[in-house]
Amino acid sequence: TNTEQLEEAALSEHTFRASLVGELNTLQHQIDDVSEKLSKVKRYTKLKSVHDGYLAVSGVNAKKQYAKKYEKELKAFAEVKAELIGIYQSKKIDGPDKLRRQRDELIALRKQKNTRYQESKKKTRDIDYCRKALDDYLKNERDNSRNSKIKSLE
């Protein structure tokens, strides 16, 4: 019957929407992870020149002076380097351009899935409206039938 078909359609659409929510959440986590990596790689790149400068300095006193002058930057470089080693675990560290492309692709995919989610949400509202309209119609028909039976008995 029409009611059963609407119930099936509603259940199917709700299930589809729930799976999209899961996919959107997973994509958001992936975007956050890539964004965090990108931030660390950019910081590493920015601080690497200070570290390279330290390595280029010769002489013990000159190294000490350089280390004292750039203490914060060298400490920050060591921290971000350790974090990246922890993330990439001795694999080659992705460059910022590759990470930006990855993030942009994930964002585009999230946008696509979000559009499908919005369409599904609208479809669910439409199905719910049809179910309510059909229920109201059937209730009205039952009431009319009951009223006409009562009038015929009088």
Tab-separated table of N, CA and C in Angstrom:
chain	number	residue	atom	x	y	z
A	1	THR	N	0.841	-1.184	0.000
A	1	THR	CA	0.000	0.000	0.000
A	1	THR	C	0.887	1.249	0.000
A	2	ASN	N	0.231	2.377	-0.227
A	2	ASN	CA	0.960	3.647	-0.268
A	2	ASN	C	1.630	3.968	1.061
A	3	THR	N	0.931	3.659	2.156
A	3	THR	CA	1.491	3.934	3.478
A	3	THR	C	2.768	3.128	3.694
A	4	GLU	N	2.735	1.853	3.333
A	4	GLU	CA	3.918	1.008	3.488
A	4	GLU	C	5.065	1.487	2.606
A	5	GLN	N	4.745	1.914	1.401
A	5	GLN	CA	5.782	2.431	0.503
A	5	GLN	C	6.419	3.691	1.084
A	6	LEU	N	5.598	4.559	1.643
A	6	LEU	CA	6.125	5.781	2.258
A	6	LEU	C	6.988	5.444	3.478
A	7	GLU	N	6.549	4.467	4.256
A	7	GLU	CA	7.331	4.047	5.428
A	7	GLU	C	8.699	3.508	4.985
A	8	GLU	N	8.696	2.670	3.951
A	8	GLU	CA	9.953	2.116	3.427
A	8	GLU	C	10.857	3.227	2.898
A	9	ALA	N	10.278	4.151	2.160
A	9	ALA	CA	11.059	5.263	1.603
A	9	ALA	C	11.646	6.115	2.728
A	10	ALA	N	10.851	6.361	3.761
A	10	ALA	CA	11.326	7.173	4.891
A	10	ALA	C	12.469	6.461	5.607
A	11	LEU	N	12.315	5.179	5.861
A	11	LEU	CA	13.353	4.405	6.535
A	11	LEU	C	14.638	4.377	5.707
A	12	SER	N	14.481	4.165	4.422
A	12	SER	CA	15.640	4.131	3.517
A	12	SER	C	16.370	5.475	3.513
A	13	GLU	N	15.608	6.548	3.446
A	13	GLU	CA	16.210	7.885	3.401
A	13	GLU	C	16.873	8.239	4.731
A	14	HIS	N	16.251	7.851	5.838
A	14	HIS	CA	16.860	8.095	7.151
A	14	HIS	C	18.174	7.319	7.286
A	15	THR	N	18.196	6.082	6.811
A	15	THR	CA	19.406	5.257	6.865
A	15	THR	C	20.507	5.880	6.002
A	16	PHE	N	20.131	6.311	4.815
A	16	PHE	CA	21.097	6.949	3.911
A	16	PHE	C	21.676	8.207	4.547
A	17	ARG	N	20.809	9.006	5.141
A	17	ARG	CA	21.253	10.249	5.782
A	17	ARG	C	22.174	9.965	6.961
A	18	ALA	N	21.874	8.932	7.713
A	18	ALA	CA	22.727	8.566	8.852
A	18	ALA	C	24.111	8.140	8.370
A	19	SER	N	24.163	7.408	7.263
A	19	SER	CA	25.475	6.999	6.727
A	19	SER	C	26.248	8.217	6.230
A	20	LEU	N	25.551	9.178	5.647
A	20	LEU	CA	26.214	10.409	5.195
A	20	LEU	C	26.785	11.186	6.380
A	21	VAL	N	26.064	11.209	7.486
A	21	VAL	CA	26.557	11.902	8.685
A	21	VAL	C	27.868	11.260	9.135
A	22	GLY	N	27.911	9.930	9.129
A	22	GLY	CA	29.145	9.226	9.490
A	22	GLY	C	30.285	9.572	8.551
A	23	GLU	N	29.998	9.595	7.259
A	23	GLU	CA	31.025	9.935	6.267
A	23	GLU	C	31.488	11.383	6.431
A	24	LEU	N	30.545	12.292	6.689
A	24	LEU	CA	30.909	13.700	6.889
A	24	LEU	C	31.781	13.872	8.132
A	25	ASN	N	31.465	13.151	9.190
A	25	ASN	CA	32.286	13.225	10.405
A	25	ASN	C	33.694	12.697	10.147
A	26	THR	N	33.791	11.585	9.426
A	26	THR	CA	35.097	11.017	9.087
A	26	THR	C	35.894	12.001	8.238
A	27	LEU	N	35.251	12.596	7.250
A	27	LEU	CA	35.927	13.582	6.403
A	27	LEU	C	36.417	14.773	7.226
A	28	GLN	N	35.604	15.230	8.165
A	28	GLN	CA	36.014	16.364	8.990
A	28	GLN	C	37.246	16.019	9.814
A	29	HIS	N	37.285	14.799	10.353
A	29	HIS	CA	38.464	14.372	11.111
A	29	HIS	C	39.701	14.331	10.207
A	30	GLN	N	39.513	13.834	8.976
A	30	GLN	CA	40.632	13.787	8.033
A	30	GLN	C	41.109	15.194	7.686
A	31	ILE	N	40.177	16.101	7.469
A	31	ILE	CA	40.529	17.500	7.163
A	31	ILE	C	41.295	18.109	8.336
A	32	ASP	N	40.815	17.857	9.541
A	32	ASP	CA	41.496	18.379	10.736
A	32	ASP	C	42.908	17.815	10.847
A	33	ASP	N	43.060	16.517	10.583
A	33	ASP	CA	44.387	15.884	10.657
A	33	ASP	C	45.344	16.486	9.632
A	34	VAL	N	44.880	16.626	8.394
A	34	VAL	CA	45.728	17.187	7.344
A	34	VAL	C	46.062	18.648	7.658
A	35	SER	N	45.080	19.389	8.164
A	35	SER	CA	45.318	20.793	8.526
A	35	SER	C	46.361	20.908	9.631
A	36	GLU	N	46.282	20.002	10.595
A	36	GLU	CA	47.266	20.006	11.684
A	36	GLU	C	48.665	19.687	11.136
A	37	LYS	N	48.745	18.683	10.260
A	37	LYS	CA	50.039	18.356	9.642
A	37	LYS	C	50.570	19.544	8.859
A	38	LEU	N	49.693	20.185	8.095
A	38	LEU	CA	50.096	21.340	7.293
A	38	LEU	C	50.645	22.449	8.188
A	39	SER	N	49.974	22.696	9.278
A	39	SER	CA	50.419	23.727	10.211
A	39	SER	C	51.809	23.395	10.756
A	40	LYS	N	52.019	22.143	11.121
A	40	LYS	CA	53.314	21.730	11.655
A	40	LYS	C	54.413	21.805	10.589
A	41	VAL	N	54.087	21.394	9.361
A	41	VAL	CA	55.076	21.437	8.280
A	41	VAL	C	55.447	22.884	7.961
A	42	LYS	N	54.461	23.762	7.960
A	42	LYS	CA	54.748	25.184	7.703
A	42	LYS	C	55.630	25.760	8.805
A	43	ARG	N	55.326	25.388	10.036
A	43	ARG	CA	56.144	25.868	11.163
A	43	ARG	C	57.560	25.297	11.063
A	44	TYR	N	57.664	24.025	10.724
A	44	TYR	CA	58.973	23.372	10.550
A	44	TYR	C	59.776	24.089	9.466
A	45	THR	N	59.139	24.360	8.343
A	45	THR	CA	59.807	25.028	7.223
A	45	THR	C	60.289	26.420	7.637
A	46	LYS	N	59.446	27.127	8.363
A	46	LYS	CA	59.793	28.479	8.807
A	46	LYS	C	60.999	28.462	9.754
A	47	LEU	N	61.024	27.490	10.655
A	47	LEU	CA	62.089	27.427	11.660
A	47	LEU	C	63.356	26.719	11.170
A	48	LYS	N	63.241	25.990	10.073
A	48	LYS	CA	64.388	25.221	9.572
A	48	LYS	C	65.559	26.131	9.207
A	49	SER	N	65.285	27.307	8.704
A	49	SER	CA	66.375	28.211	8.324
A	49	SER	C	67.204	28.625	9.551
A	50	VAL	N	66.541	28.791	10.701
A	50	VAL	CA	67.262	29.119	11.936
A	50	VAL	C	68.146	27.938	12.331
A	51	HIS	N	67.598	26.735	12.236
A	51	HIS	CA	68.368	25.531	12.560
A	51	HIS	C	69.536	25.358	11.593
A	52	ASP	N	69.268	25.567	10.311
A	52	ASP	CA	70.349	25.466	9.319
A	52	ASP	C	71.438	26.497	9.589
A	53	GLY	N	71.030	27.679	10.038
A	53	GLY	CA	71.993	28.721	10.399
A	53	GLY	C	72.868	28.273	11.551
A	54	TYR	N	72.273	27.611	12.515
A	54	TYR	CA	73.026	27.095	13.657
A	54	TYR	C	74.051	26.061	13.185
A	55	LEU	N	73.618	25.177	12.293
A	55	LEU	CA	74.528	24.152	11.782
A	55	LEU	C	75.671	24.764	10.964
A	56	ALA	N	75.400	25.874	10.323
A	56	ALA	CA	76.404	26.512	9.465
A	56	ALA	C	77.455	27.280	10.258
A	57	VAL	N	77.129	27.676	11.473
A	57	VAL	CA	78.070	28.434	12.294
A	57	VAL	C	79.201	27.508	12.742
A	58	SER	N	80.440	28.010	12.638
A	58	SER	CA	81.573	27.208	13.087
A	58	SER	C	82.184	27.844	14.321
A	59	GLY	N	82.757	27.042	15.121
A	59	GLY	CA	83.367	27.525	16.359
A	59	GLY	C	82.421	27.364	17.527
A	60	VAL	N	82.959	26.917	18.629
A	60	VAL	CA	82.161	26.637	19.815
A	60	VAL	C	81.500	27.899	20.361
A	61	ASN	N	82.269	28.980	20.489
A	61	ASN	CA	81.708	30.224	21.032
A	61	ASN	C	80.640	30.804	20.112
A	62	ALA	N	80.893	30.754	18.823
A	62	ALA	CA	79.915	31.275	17.863
A	62	ALA	C	78.620	30.464	17.928
A	63	LYS	N	78.732	29.137	18.067
A	63	LYS	CA	77.537	28.277	18.175
A	63	LYS	C	76.763	28.618	19.454
A	64	LYS	N	77.487	28.838	20.557
A	64	LYS	CA	76.827	29.171	21.816
A	64	LYS	C	76.083	30.498	21.708
A	65	GLN	N	76.728	31.491	21.088
A	65	GLN	CA	76.085	32.798	20.915
A	65	GLN	C	74.842	32.676	20.031
A	66	TYR	N	74.978	31.935	18.932
A	66	TYR	CA	73.850	31.730	18.014
A	66	TYR	C	72.707	31.022	18.758
A	67	ALA	N	73.065	29.972	19.504
A	67	ALA	CA	72.051	29.204	20.245
A	67	ALA	C	71.366	30.078	21.285
A	68	LYS	N	72.113	30.955	21.920
A	68	LYS	CA	71.519	31.844	22.919
A	68	LYS	C	70.591	32.861	22.249
A	69	LYS	N	71.052	33.413	21.130
A	69	LYS	CA	70.270	34.421	20.418
A	69	LYS	C	68.956	33.845	19.879
A	70	TYR	N	68.998	32.611	19.370
A	70	TYR	CA	67.818	31.983	18.744
A	70	TYR	C	67.291	30.808	19.573
A	71	GLU	N	67.404	30.911	20.878
A	71	GLU	CA	67.026	29.814	21.770
A	71	GLU	C	65.566	29.374	21.564
A	72	LYS	N	64.652	30.331	21.535
A	72	LYS	CA	63.224	30.002	21.393
A	72	LYS	C	62.954	29.300	20.057
A	73	GLU	N	63.535	29.834	18.983
A	73	GLU	CA	63.308	29.267	17.654
A	73	GLU	C	63.891	27.857	17.547
A	74	LEU	N	65.095	27.669	18.104
A	74	LEU	CA	65.728	26.344	18.042
A	74	LEU	C	64.951	25.329	18.877
A	75	LYS	N	64.443	25.764	20.016
A	75	LYS	CA	63.626	24.871	20.853
A	75	LYS	C	62.323	24.520	20.122
A	76	ALA	N	61.691	25.526	19.527
A	76	ALA	CA	60.441	25.290	18.780
A	76	ALA	C	60.693	24.362	17.594
A	77	PHE	N	61.835	24.539	16.921
A	77	PHE	CA	62.181	23.670	15.790
A	77	PHE	C	62.327	22.226	16.260
A	78	ALA	N	63.029	22.019	17.366
A	78	ALA	CA	63.223	20.660	17.887
A	78	ALA	C	61.872	20.032	18.248
A	79	GLU	N	60.970	20.814	18.825
A	79	GLU	CA	59.651	20.298	19.210
A	79	GLU	C	58.831	19.905	17.986
A	80	VAL	N	58.779	20.794	16.999
A	80	VAL	CA	57.952	20.501	15.820
A	80	VAL	C	58.567	19.351	15.013
A	81	LYS	N	59.890	19.276	14.988
A	81	LYS	CA	60.552	18.162	14.296
A	81	LYS	C	60.189	16.839	14.968
A	82	ALA	N	60.225	16.816	16.299
A	82	ALA	CA	59.856	15.605	17.047
A	82	ALA	C	58.397	15.232	16.793
A	83	GLU	N	57.527	16.228	16.738
A	83	GLU	CA	56.106	15.959	16.460
A	83	GLU	C	55.931	15.369	15.070
A	84	LEU	N	56.631	15.928	14.089
A	84	LEU	CA	56.522	15.413	12.717
A	84	LEU	C	57.081	14.007	12.608
A	85	ILE	N	58.164	13.729	13.310
A	85	ILE	CA	58.714	12.367	13.309
A	85	ILE	C	57.703	11.415	13.931
A	86	GLY	N	57.018	11.875	14.983
A	86	GLY	CA	55.973	11.062	15.601
A	86	GLY	C	54.807	10.807	14.661
A	87	ILE	N	54.447	11.797	13.877
A	87	ILE	CA	53.322	11.656	12.938
A	87	ILE	C	53.709	10.763	11.763
A	88	TYR	N	54.858	11.050	11.160
A	88	TYR	CA	55.258	10.355	9.934
A	88	TYR	C	56.078	9.096	10.206
A	89	GLN	N	56.555	8.911	11.415
A	89	GLN	CA	57.290	7.723	11.834
A	89	GLN	C	58.346	7.293	10.816
A	90	SER	N	59.276	8.167	10.606
A	90	SER	CA	60.452	7.971	9.746
A	90	SER	C	60.116	7.846	8.249
A	91	LYS	N	58.868	8.103	7.897
A	91	LYS	CA	58.535	8.169	6.474
A	91	LYS	C	58.869	9.571	5.983
A	92	LYS	N	58.859	9.736	4.675
A	92	LYS	CA	59.115	11.058	4.109
A	92	LYS	C	57.981	12.004	4.499
A	93	ILE	N	58.354	13.174	4.964
A	93	ILE	CA	57.363	14.177	5.387
A	93	ILE	C	56.793	14.851	4.142
A	94	ASP	N	55.463	14.912	4.082
A	94	ASP	CA	54.793	15.565	2.955
A	94	ASP	C	55.070	17.062	2.977
A	95	GLY	N	55.223	17.625	1.783
A	95	GLY	CA	55.430	19.061	1.665
A	95	GLY	C	54.128	19.825	1.812
A	96	PRO	N	54.221	21.130	2.036
A	96	PRO	CA	53.006	21.928	2.240
A	96	PRO	C	52.071	21.929	1.028
A	97	ASP	N	52.625	21.918	-0.172
A	97	ASP	CA	51.768	21.921	-1.366
A	97	ASP	C	50.937	20.644	-1.455
A	98	LYS	N	51.578	19.508	-1.184
A	98	LYS	CA	50.856	18.231	-1.226
A	98	LYS	C	49.761	18.207	-0.153
A	99	LEU	N	50.090	18.707	1.026
A	99	LEU	CA	49.097	18.727	2.108
A	99	LEU	C	47.939	19.668	1.789
A	100	ARG	N	48.230	20.813	1.188
A	100	ARG	CA	47.152	21.744	0.786
A	100	ARG	C	46.232	21.079	-0.234
A	101	ARG	N	46.841	20.400	-1.223
A	101	ARG	CA	46.027	19.705	-2.241
A	101	ARG	C	45.154	18.644	-1.583
A	102	GLN	N	45.758	17.869	-0.669
A	102	GLN	CA	45.003	16.840	0.049
A	102	GLN	C	43.826	17.458	0.801
A	103	ARG	N	44.102	18.513	1.526
A	103	ARG	CA	43.055	19.186	2.308
A	103	ARG	C	41.964	19.728	1.387
A	104	ASP	N	42.361	20.366	0.283
A	104	ASP	CA	41.385	20.929	-0.651
A	104	ASP	C	40.506	19.840	-1.271
A	105	GLU	N	41.116	18.690	-1.588
A	105	GLU	CA	40.334	17.571	-2.136
A	105	GLU	C	39.328	17.057	-1.114
A	106	LEU	N	39.769	16.950	0.137
A	106	LEU	CA	38.860	16.495	1.195
A	106	LEU	C	37.727	17.500	1.419
A	107	ILE	N	38.051	18.772	1.366
A	107	ILE	CA	37.027	19.808	1.538
A	107	ILE	C	36.013	19.752	0.392
A	108	ALA	N	36.501	19.535	-0.834
A	108	ALA	CA	35.594	19.425	-1.990
A	108	ALA	C	34.686	18.206	-1.841
A	109	LEU	N	35.255	17.102	-1.377
A	109	LEU	CA	34.456	15.890	-1.165
A	109	LEU	C	33.425	16.115	-0.058
A	110	ARG	N	33.833	16.808	1.010
A	110	ARG	CA	32.904	17.116	2.096
A	110	ARG	C	31.758	17.986	1.577
A	111	LYS	N	32.086	18.949	0.723
A	111	LYS	CA	31.053	19.831	0.155
A	111	LYS	C	30.054	19.013	-0.669
A	112	GLN	N	30.573	18.073	-1.475
A	112	GLN	CA	29.711	17.200	-2.281
A	112	GLN	C	28.770	16.398	-1.387
A	113	LYS	N	29.340	15.772	-0.365
A	113	LYS	CA	28.534	14.932	0.528
A	113	LYS	C	27.549	15.779	1.325
A	114	ASN	N	27.950	16.991	1.676
A	114	ASN	CA	27.044	17.872	2.405
A	114	ASN	C	25.857	18.264	1.523
A	115	THR	N	26.111	18.472	0.239
A	115	THR	CA	25.021	18.772	-0.700
A	115	THR	C	24.059	17.585	-0.768
A	116	ARG	N	24.622	16.358	-0.847
A	116	ARG	CA	23.773	15.165	-0.872
A	116	ARG	C	22.990	15.039	0.440
A	117	TYR	N	23.634	15.394	1.550
A	117	TYR	CA	22.961	15.356	2.853
A	117	TYR	C	21.775	16.321	2.861
A	118	GLN	N	21.986	17.547	2.367
A	118	GLN	CA	20.900	18.541	2.339
A	118	GLN	C	19.755	18.069	1.446
A	119	GLU	N	20.100	17.446	0.308
A	119	GLU	CA	19.065	16.912	-0.587
A	119	GLU	C	18.280	15.808	0.117
A	120	SER	N	18.997	14.939	0.824
A	120	SER	CA	18.353	13.844	1.543
A	120	SER	C	17.455	14.376	2.653
A	121	LYS	N	17.923	15.423	3.318
A	121	LYS	CA	17.137	16.049	4.380
A	121	LYS	C	15.822	16.595	3.820
A	122	LYS	N	15.904	17.237	2.659
A	122	LYS	CA	14.693	17.770	2.012
A	122	LYS	C	13.762	16.637	1.598
A	123	LYS	N	14.356	15.588	1.033
A	123	LYS	CA	13.554	14.440	0.596
A	123	LYS	C	12.843	13.812	1.800
A	124	THR	N	13.533	13.717	2.924
A	124	THR	CA	12.931	13.161	4.139
A	124	THR	C	11.764	14.030	4.606
A	125	ARG	N	11.962	15.342	4.567
A	125	ARG	CA	10.861	16.257	4.942
A	125	ARG	C	9.669	16.055	4.016
A	126	ASP	N	9.934	15.927	2.706
A	126	ASP	CA	8.848	15.726	1.741
A	126	ASP	C	8.108	14.412	2.007
A	127	ILE	N	8.864	13.354	2.288
A	127	ILE	CA	8.249	12.057	2.577
A	127	ILE	C	7.416	12.148	3.850
A	128	ASP	N	7.973	12.791	4.868
A	128	ASP	CA	7.230	12.948	6.124
A	128	ASP	C	5.947	13.743	5.904
A	129	TYR	N	6.018	14.771	5.068
A	129	TYR	CA	4.820	15.560	4.750
A	129	TYR	C	3.782	14.673	4.051
A	130	CYS	N	4.235	13.861	3.088
A	130	CYS	CA	3.308	12.965	2.373
A	130	CYS	C	2.694	11.945	3.329
A	131	ARG	N	3.514	11.396	4.223
A	131	ARG	CA	2.989	10.430	5.201
A	131	ARG	C	1.915	11.073	6.069
A	132	LYS	N	2.180	12.266	6.534
A	132	LYS	CA	1.204	12.959	7.384
A	132	LYS	C	-0.065	13.272	6.591
A	133	ALA	N	0.113	13.736	5.373
A	133	ALA	CA	-1.063	14.056	4.545
A	133	ALA	C	-1.887	12.802	4.286
A	134	LEU	N	-1.227	11.686	3.987
A	134	LEU	CA	-1.941	10.438	3.744
A	134	LEU	C	-2.630	9.959	5.021
A	135	ASP	N	-1.937	10.037	6.156
A	135	ASP	CA	-2.548	9.640	7.428
A	135	ASP	C	-3.769	10.499	7.736
A	136	ASP	N	-3.656	11.800	7.524
A	136	ASP	CA	-4.781	12.702	7.766
A	136	ASP	C	-5.955	12.367	6.849
A	137	TYR	N	-5.649	12.082	5.580
A	137	TYR	CA	-6.690	11.744	4.611
A	137	TYR	C	-7.403	10.456	5.032
A	138	LEU	N	-6.598	9.435	5.386
A	138	LEU	CA	-7.199	8.160	5.781
A	138	LEU	C	-8.028	8.310	7.052
A	139	LYS	N	-7.540	9.086	8.002
A	139	LYS	CA	-8.288	9.325	9.232
A	139	LYS	C	-9.603	10.035	8.915
A	140	ASN	N	-9.529	11.026	8.045
A	140	ASN	CA	-10.722	11.759	7.643
A	140	ASN	C	-11.721	10.829	6.960
A	141	GLU	N	-11.236	9.947	6.110
A	141	GLU	CA	-12.117	8.990	5.416
A	141	GLU	C	-12.774	8.037	6.418
A	142	ARG	N	-11.992	7.558	7.396
A	142	ARG	CA	-12.562	6.668	8.421
A	142	ARG	C	-13.626	7.403	9.239
A	143	ASP	N	-13.307	8.642	9.589
A	143	ASP	CA	-14.276	9.432	10.365
A	143	ASP	C	-15.550	9.669	9.568
A	144	ASN	N	-15.403	9.984	8.289
A	144	ASN	CA	-16.580	10.209	7.432
A	144	ASN	C	-17.393	8.931	7.296
A	145	SER	N	-16.697	7.812	7.125
A	145	SER	CA	-17.383	6.534	6.990
A	145	SER	C	-18.140	6.195	8.283
A	146	ARG	N	-17.478	6.415	9.406
A	146	ARG	CA	-18.099	6.157	10.709
A	146	ARG	C	-19.319	7.069	10.915
A	147	ASN	N	-19.175	8.328	10.538
A	147	ASN	CA	-20.284	9.283	10.706
A	147	ASN	C	-21.454	8.917	9.807
A	148	SER	N	-21.163	8.468	8.585
A	148	SER	CA	-22.257	8.106	7.685
A	148	SER	C	-22.967	6.842	8.167
A	149	LYS	N	-22.206	5.900	8.785
A	149	LYS	CA	-22.833	4.692	9.344
A	149	LYS	C	-23.738	5.091	10.528
A	150	ILE	N	-23.270	6.002	11.337
A	150	ILE	CA	-24.065	6.445	12.490
A	150	ILE	C	-25.327	7.130	12.000
A	151	LYS	N	-25.216	7.952	10.985
A	151	LYS	CA	-26.404	8.642	10.454
A	151	LYS	C	-27.383	7.660	9.828
A	152	SER	N	-26.855	6.613	9.175
A	152	SER	CA	-27.761	5.642	8.547
A	152	SER	C	-28.486	4.814	9.613
A	153	LEU	N	-27.869	4.638	10.790
A	153	LEU	CA	-28.505	3.900	11.864
A	153	LEU	C	-29.583	4.715	12.554
A	154	GLU	N	-29.519	6.016	12.479
A	154	GLU	CA	-30.493	6.880	13.155
A	154	GLU	C	-31.798	6.905	12.452
